[in-house]
Amino acid sequence: MSDHEHAPALEETAEAIATMEIRGAATIAAGAAEALAAQAREADADSPDAFRASMRAGARRLHETRPTAVSLPNALRYVLQRMEGHDVAALRESVQRAAGEFTRQLDRAQDDLGRIGANRLADGDTVMTHCHSTDALACVEAAVEQGKEIEAIVKETRPRNQGHITAEQLRDAGVPVTLIVDSAARRYLDDVDHVVVGADSIAADGSVINKVGTSGLAVNARERGVPIMTAAQTIKLHPETLTGHTVEIEMRSEDEVISPEKREEIGGIEVENPAFDVTPPRYMDAIVTEHGQFPPESIVTLMRELFGEGADQPWAEP
Ligand code: RUB
């Protein structure tokens, strides 16, 4: 492998993230950190500079896969900022150590936020979910572990039907599940005590960027008087929004919405497929992180504590 080629394992992970075989913000972050560790292991750089360049190139390849989940650049930043040493062996070691630390912290953060989110759920509650979020599921699973009986109404989440994954995991956790189509959500909100969603990014003003349909669900939940929380580890906080940047919403293939044949048959229509949307802070009751529960408008305080005033891009060419 020459200095700027990617390790096969990194290339495979990048491809898997782009095609959504690896998906969901936390899982993407873990996959990216592990891919950097693989790149470090396999890079046959003959100088520290060449090694660093190969790590930056690998990180850029991962970075370009999907634009919305900030957990991805936050994972790359965590690992590359800890790359240190005067020779290739030391550099290699530091990347592998940092990647390991990062994935262990992810697991710990999810367990911690799960216990906090579970406190919002009462015995006998019914929750409604959207998409598939491991952070949101951690809250429900922790509530079940605390001995609470929880039921779930699971939105299927078109076009990729990630609700099916949620339904299976909740059922495995012993939660009775009712699967509904997305359009039925408002009808079922009257039977729901709490809406629980995840996040791909959280902006400094407390806006929650999550799977498309979250914002409509939040508005409906408010109208029905049903509390809604976002379960999100702090790697979902988007440091660049502290300096006015907005979060890019990924537009995915039209083929996820309609088959090319059906489209041809209808003829003359535009198809759009935004993967995410933005829920304004006023429609979200709480953001639950591993550091505690926050009203969305106050999340900026935590962001400043964690990131200072912004974030660098250690994967950029010097
Ligand atoms: C996944 C999605 C999830 C968040 C949070 O979208 O919107 O709610 O990523 O997931 P996609 P987690 O399927 O397009 O990746 O809590 O597991 O990080």
Coordinates of C-alpha atoms and ligand atoms in Angstrom, one line a residue:
M1 CA 0.0 0.0 0.0
S2 CA 1.5 3.4 -1.0
D3 CA 1.3 6.3 1.4
H4 CA -1.9 7.8 0.1
E5 CA -3.8 4.6 -0.7
H6 CA -6.4 3.6 1.9
A7 CA -6.3 0.3 3.8
P8 CA -8.8 -2.1 2.3
A9 CA -10.6 -2.2 5.7
L10 CA -10.9 1.6 5.6
E11 CA -12.2 1.6 2.0
E12 CA -14.7 -1.1 3.0
T13 CA -16.0 0.9 5.9
A14 CA -16.3 4.1 3.8
E15 CA -18.3 2.1 1.2
A16 CA -20.5 0.6 3.9
I17 CA -21.2 4.0 5.5
A18 CA -22.1 5.5 2.0
T19 CA -24.5 2.6 1.2
M20 CA -25.9 2.6 4.8
E21 CA -24.9 -0.9 5.6
I22 CA -23.3 0.9 8.5
R23 CA -25.8 3.5 9.6
G24 CA -27.0 5.6 12.5
A25 CA -24.8 8.3 14.0
A26 CA -23.2 6.4 16.8
T27 CA -22.5 3.3 14.7
I28 CA -21.0 5.4 12.0
A29 CA -18.7 7.1 14.5
A30 CA -17.5 3.7 15.9
G31 CA -17.0 2.4 12.4
A32 CA -15.0 5.4 11.4
A33 CA -12.7 5.2 14.5
E34 CA -12.1 1.5 13.8
A35 CA -11.3 2.2 10.2
L36 CA -8.7 4.8 11.2
A37 CA -7.2 2.1 13.5
A38 CA -7.1 -0.3 10.5
Q39 CA -5.4 2.4 8.4
A40 CA -2.8 3.0 11.1
R41 CA -2.1 -0.8 11.3
E42 CA -1.8 -1.2 7.6
A43 CA -0.1 2.0 6.5
D44 CA 3.4 1.1 5.3
A45 CA 4.6 4.7 5.5
D46 CA 8.4 5.1 5.7
S47 CA 8.4 8.5 7.6
P48 CA 6.3 10.2 10.2
D49 CA 5.2 12.8 7.7
A50 CA 4.1 10.1 5.2
F51 CA 2.2 8.3 8.0
R52 CA 0.4 11.5 9.0
A53 CA -0.5 12.2 5.4
S54 CA -1.9 8.7 5.0
M55 CA -4.0 9.1 8.1
R56 CA -5.4 12.4 7.0
A57 CA -6.2 11.0 3.5
G58 CA -8.0 8.1 5.1
A59 CA -10.0 10.5 7.3
R60 CA -11.0 12.6 4.3
R61 CA -12.2 9.5 2.5
L62 CA -14.4 8.6 5.5
H63 CA -15.5 12.2 5.9
E64 CA -16.9 12.5 2.4
T65 CA -19.3 9.5 2.8
R66 CA -22.3 11.1 4.5
P67 CA -22.7 14.8 5.4
T68 CA -25.2 15.1 8.2
A69 CA -24.2 13.0 11.2
V70 CA -21.6 15.1 13.0
S71 CA -20.5 12.1 15.0
L72 CA -18.4 11.1 12.0
P73 CA -16.2 14.2 11.9
N74 CA -16.2 14.3 15.7
A75 CA -14.8 10.7 15.7
L76 CA -12.1 11.6 13.1
R77 CA -11.2 14.7 15.1
Y78 CA -10.9 12.7 18.4
V79 CA -8.6 10.2 16.9
L80 CA -6.4 12.5 14.7
Q81 CA -6.0 15.0 17.5
R82 CA -4.4 12.3 19.6
M83 CA -2.0 11.1 16.9
E84 CA 1.5 11.8 18.3
G85 CA 5.0 10.4 18.3
H86 CA 8.4 10.9 16.7
D87 CA 8.5 7.8 14.7
V88 CA 6.0 5.7 12.7
A89 CA 5.7 3.0 15.4
A90 CA 4.7 5.6 18.1
L91 CA 2.3 7.3 15.7
R92 CA 0.7 4.0 14.8
E93 CA 0.3 3.1 18.5
S94 CA -1.2 6.5 19.4
V95 CA -3.9 6.2 16.7
Q96 CA -4.9 2.7 17.7
R97 CA -5.0 3.7 21.4
A98 CA -7.2 6.7 20.6
A99 CA -9.6 4.7 18.4
G100 CA -10.0 2.2 21.2
E101 CA -10.5 4.9 23.8
F102 CA -13.1 6.5 21.6
T103 CA -15.2 3.4 21.0
R104 CA -15.1 2.6 24.8
Q105 CA -16.3 6.1 25.6
L106 CA -19.1 5.7 23.0
D107 CA -20.4 2.6 24.8
R108 CA -20.1 4.2 28.2
A109 CA -21.8 7.4 27.1
Q110 CA -24.7 5.4 25.7
D111 CA -25.1 3.4 28.9
D112 CA -25.0 6.6 31.0
L113 CA -27.5 8.5 28.8
G114 CA -29.8 5.4 28.7
R115 CA -30.1 5.5 32.5
I116 CA -30.8 9.2 32.5
G117 CA -33.4 8.9 29.7
A118 CA -35.0 6.0 31.5
N119 CA -35.8 8.3 34.5
R120 CA -38.2 10.2 32.2
L121 CA -40.2 7.0 31.5
A122 CA -42.7 5.7 34.0
D123 CA -43.9 2.1 34.6
G124 CA -46.7 1.4 32.2
D125 CA -45.7 4.1 29.6
T126 CA -46.1 3.7 25.9
V127 CA -43.4 5.3 23.8
M128 CA -43.4 6.2 20.1
T129 CA -40.2 5.9 18.1
H130 CA -39.0 7.2 14.7
C131 CA -36.2 5.6 12.7
H132 CA -33.6 3.5 14.5
S133 CA -31.5 5.2 17.1
T134 CA -29.3 3.2 19.5
D135 CA -29.2 6.2 21.9
A136 CA -33.1 6.3 22.0
L137 CA -33.3 2.5 22.4
A138 CA -30.8 2.7 25.3
C139 CA -33.3 4.8 27.2
V140 CA -36.1 2.3 26.7
E141 CA -33.9 -0.7 27.4
A142 CA -32.6 0.9 30.6
A143 CA -36.2 1.6 31.7
V144 CA -37.1 -2.1 31.1
E145 CA -34.0 -3.1 33.1
Q146 CA -35.2 -0.9 36.0
G147 CA -38.3 -3.1 36.0
K148 CA -40.7 -0.8 34.2
E149 CA -43.2 -2.2 31.8
I150 CA -42.9 -0.2 28.5
E151 CA -44.8 -0.6 25.3
A152 CA -43.8 0.9 21.9
I153 CA -45.5 2.2 18.9
V154 CA -42.9 2.1 16.2
K155 CA -43.1 4.2 13.0
E156 CA -41.8 2.3 10.0
T157 CA -39.8 5.3 8.7
R158 CA -40.0 5.5 5.0
P159 CA -38.1 5.2 2.7
R160 CA -35.6 2.8 4.3
N161 CA -37.8 1.3 7.0
Q162 CA -35.3 1.6 9.8
G163 CA -38.4 1.2 12.1
H164 CA -38.2 -2.5 11.3
I165 CA -34.8 -2.7 13.1
T166 CA -36.2 -0.8 16.0
A167 CA -39.2 -3.1 16.2
E168 CA -37.0 -6.2 16.3
Q169 CA -34.6 -4.8 18.9
L170 CA -37.5 -3.7 21.2
R171 CA -39.2 -7.0 20.8
D172 CA -35.9 -8.7 21.7
A173 CA -35.8 -6.5 24.8
G174 CA -39.3 -7.8 25.8
V175 CA -41.2 -4.6 24.8
P176 CA -44.6 -5.2 23.1
V177 CA -44.4 -3.5 19.7
T178 CA -47.0 -2.1 17.4
L179 CA -45.6 -1.1 14.0
I180 CA -47.4 1.7 12.1
V181 CA -47.0 3.5 8.9
D182 CA -45.6 7.0 9.2
S183 CA -48.8 8.7 8.2
A184 CA -50.6 7.1 11.2
A185 CA -48.4 8.8 13.8
R186 CA -50.8 11.5 14.8
R187 CA -53.7 9.1 15.2
Y188 CA -51.7 7.0 17.6
L189 CA -50.2 9.9 19.6
D190 CA -53.3 9.8 21.9
D191 CA -52.1 6.4 23.1
V192 CA -48.6 7.5 23.7
D193 CA -46.9 8.9 26.9
H194 CA -43.5 9.8 25.4
V195 CA -41.9 10.2 22.0
V196 CA -38.2 9.2 22.0
V197 CA -36.0 10.0 19.1
G198 CA -32.2 10.2 18.4
A199 CA -30.1 12.8 16.6
D200 CA -27.5 13.0 13.9
S201 CA -26.5 16.5 14.8
I202 CA -27.5 19.0 17.4
A203 CA -26.9 22.7 16.6
A204 CA -25.8 25.4 19.0
D205 CA -29.3 26.8 19.1
G206 CA -30.7 23.5 20.3
S207 CA -32.2 22.5 16.9
V208 CA -32.2 18.7 16.5
I209 CA -31.3 17.2 13.1
N210 CA -32.6 13.7 12.8
K211 CA -34.2 11.4 10.3
V212 CA -36.7 13.2 8.1
G213 CA -40.1 13.1 9.7
T214 CA -38.9 13.9 13.2
S215 CA -39.9 17.6 12.9
G216 CA -43.5 16.8 11.9
L217 CA -43.7 14.2 14.6
A218 CA -42.5 16.8 17.2
V219 CA -45.0 19.4 16.1
N220 CA -47.8 16.8 16.3
A221 CA -46.6 15.6 19.7
R222 CA -46.7 19.2 21.0
E223 CA -50.2 19.7 19.6
R224 CA -51.3 16.5 21.4
G225 CA -49.5 17.4 24.6
V226 CA -47.1 14.4 24.4
P227 CA -43.6 15.1 25.7
I228 CA -40.7 14.4 23.2
M229 CA -37.1 13.8 24.0
T230 CA -34.0 13.5 22.0
A231 CA -31.5 11.0 23.2
A232 CA -28.0 12.0 22.0
Q233 CA -24.5 11.5 23.2
T234 CA -22.4 14.6 23.1
I235 CA -20.6 13.4 19.9
K236 CA -23.9 14.5 18.2
L237 CA -23.2 18.1 19.2
H238 CA -22.1 20.0 16.1
P239 CA -19.1 22.3 17.0
E240 CA -19.2 24.2 13.8
T241 CA -22.7 25.6 14.5
L242 CA -21.1 27.6 17.3
T243 CA -19.6 29.8 14.7
G244 CA -22.7 30.1 12.5
H245 CA -22.3 27.2 10.2
T246 CA -25.5 25.3 9.3
V247 CA -25.8 21.5 9.1
E248 CA -25.9 20.0 5.6
I249 CA -29.0 17.8 5.0
E250 CA -28.1 14.8 2.9
M251 CA -30.2 14.3 -0.2
R252 CA -30.3 10.6 -1.1
S253 CA -31.1 8.7 -4.3
E254 CA -34.6 9.1 -5.8
D255 CA -34.6 5.3 -6.3
E256 CA -35.1 4.9 -2.5
V257 CA -38.5 6.6 -3.0
I258 CA -39.8 5.2 -6.2
S259 CA -38.5 2.5 -8.6
P260 CA -37.1 3.8 -11.9
E261 CA -39.8 1.7 -13.7
K262 CA -42.7 3.2 -11.8
R263 CA -41.3 6.6 -12.2
E264 CA -41.0 6.1 -16.0
E265 CA -44.6 4.9 -16.0
I266 CA -45.8 8.0 -14.2
G267 CA -43.6 10.3 -16.3
G268 CA -42.6 13.9 -15.9
I269 CA -42.3 14.2 -12.1
E270 CA -39.5 15.5 -9.9
V271 CA -38.6 13.2 -6.9
E272 CA -36.7 14.5 -3.9
N273 CA -35.4 12.4 -1.0
P274 CA -34.0 14.5 1.9
A275 CA -32.7 12.0 4.6
F276 CA -33.0 14.4 7.6
D277 CA -34.9 17.4 8.8
V278 CA -34.5 20.1 11.5
T279 CA -36.7 20.2 14.6
P280 CA -36.6 23.7 16.1
P281 CA -35.8 23.8 19.9
R282 CA -39.3 25.0 20.8
Y283 CA -40.8 21.7 19.8
M284 CA -38.4 19.5 21.8
D285 CA -38.8 19.0 25.5
A286 CA -35.4 17.7 26.4
I287 CA -32.0 16.6 25.1
V288 CA -30.7 13.7 27.1
T289 CA -26.9 13.3 27.0
E290 CA -24.4 11.3 29.1
H291 CA -23.9 14.6 31.0
G292 CA -27.5 14.9 32.0
Q293 CA -30.7 16.2 30.6
F294 CA -30.9 19.7 29.0
P295 CA -33.6 22.0 27.7
P296 CA -32.6 22.4 24.0
E297 CA -32.0 26.1 24.4
S298 CA -29.3 25.6 27.0
I299 CA -27.3 22.9 25.1
V300 CA -25.0 25.7 23.8
T301 CA -23.5 25.9 27.4
L302 CA -22.4 22.3 27.2
M303 CA -21.1 22.7 23.7
R304 CA -18.9 25.6 24.8
E305 CA -17.6 23.6 27.7
L306 CA -16.7 20.6 25.4
F307 CA -15.5 22.4 22.3
G308 CA -14.5 25.9 23.2
E309 CA -15.6 28.3 20.4
G310 CA -15.3 25.9 17.5
A311 CA -13.4 23.0 16.0
D312 CA -10.5 22.4 13.7
Q313 CA -10.3 20.0 10.8
P314 CA -7.2 17.9 11.5
W315 CA -7.8 15.8 8.3
A316 CA -7.2 18.8 6.0
E317 CA -4.0 19.0 3.9
P318 CA -1.6 21.3 5.8
Ligands
RUB1 C1 -30.4 7.4 11.4 C2 -31.0 8.4 12.4 C3 -30.9 8.1 13.8 C4 -29.6 8.9 14.3 C5 -29.3 8.5 15.7 O1 -30.4 7.8 10.1 O2 -31.6 9.4 12.0 O3 -32.0 8.6 14.5 O4 -28.5 8.6 13.5 O5 -28.9 7.1 15.8 P1 -29.8 6.8 9.0 P2 -28.0 6.6 17.0 O6 -30.5 5.5 9.0 O7 -30.0 7.6 7.7 O8 -28.3 6.7 9.2 O9 -28.7 7.0 18.3 O10 -27.8 5.1 16.8 O11 -26.7 7.3 16.9

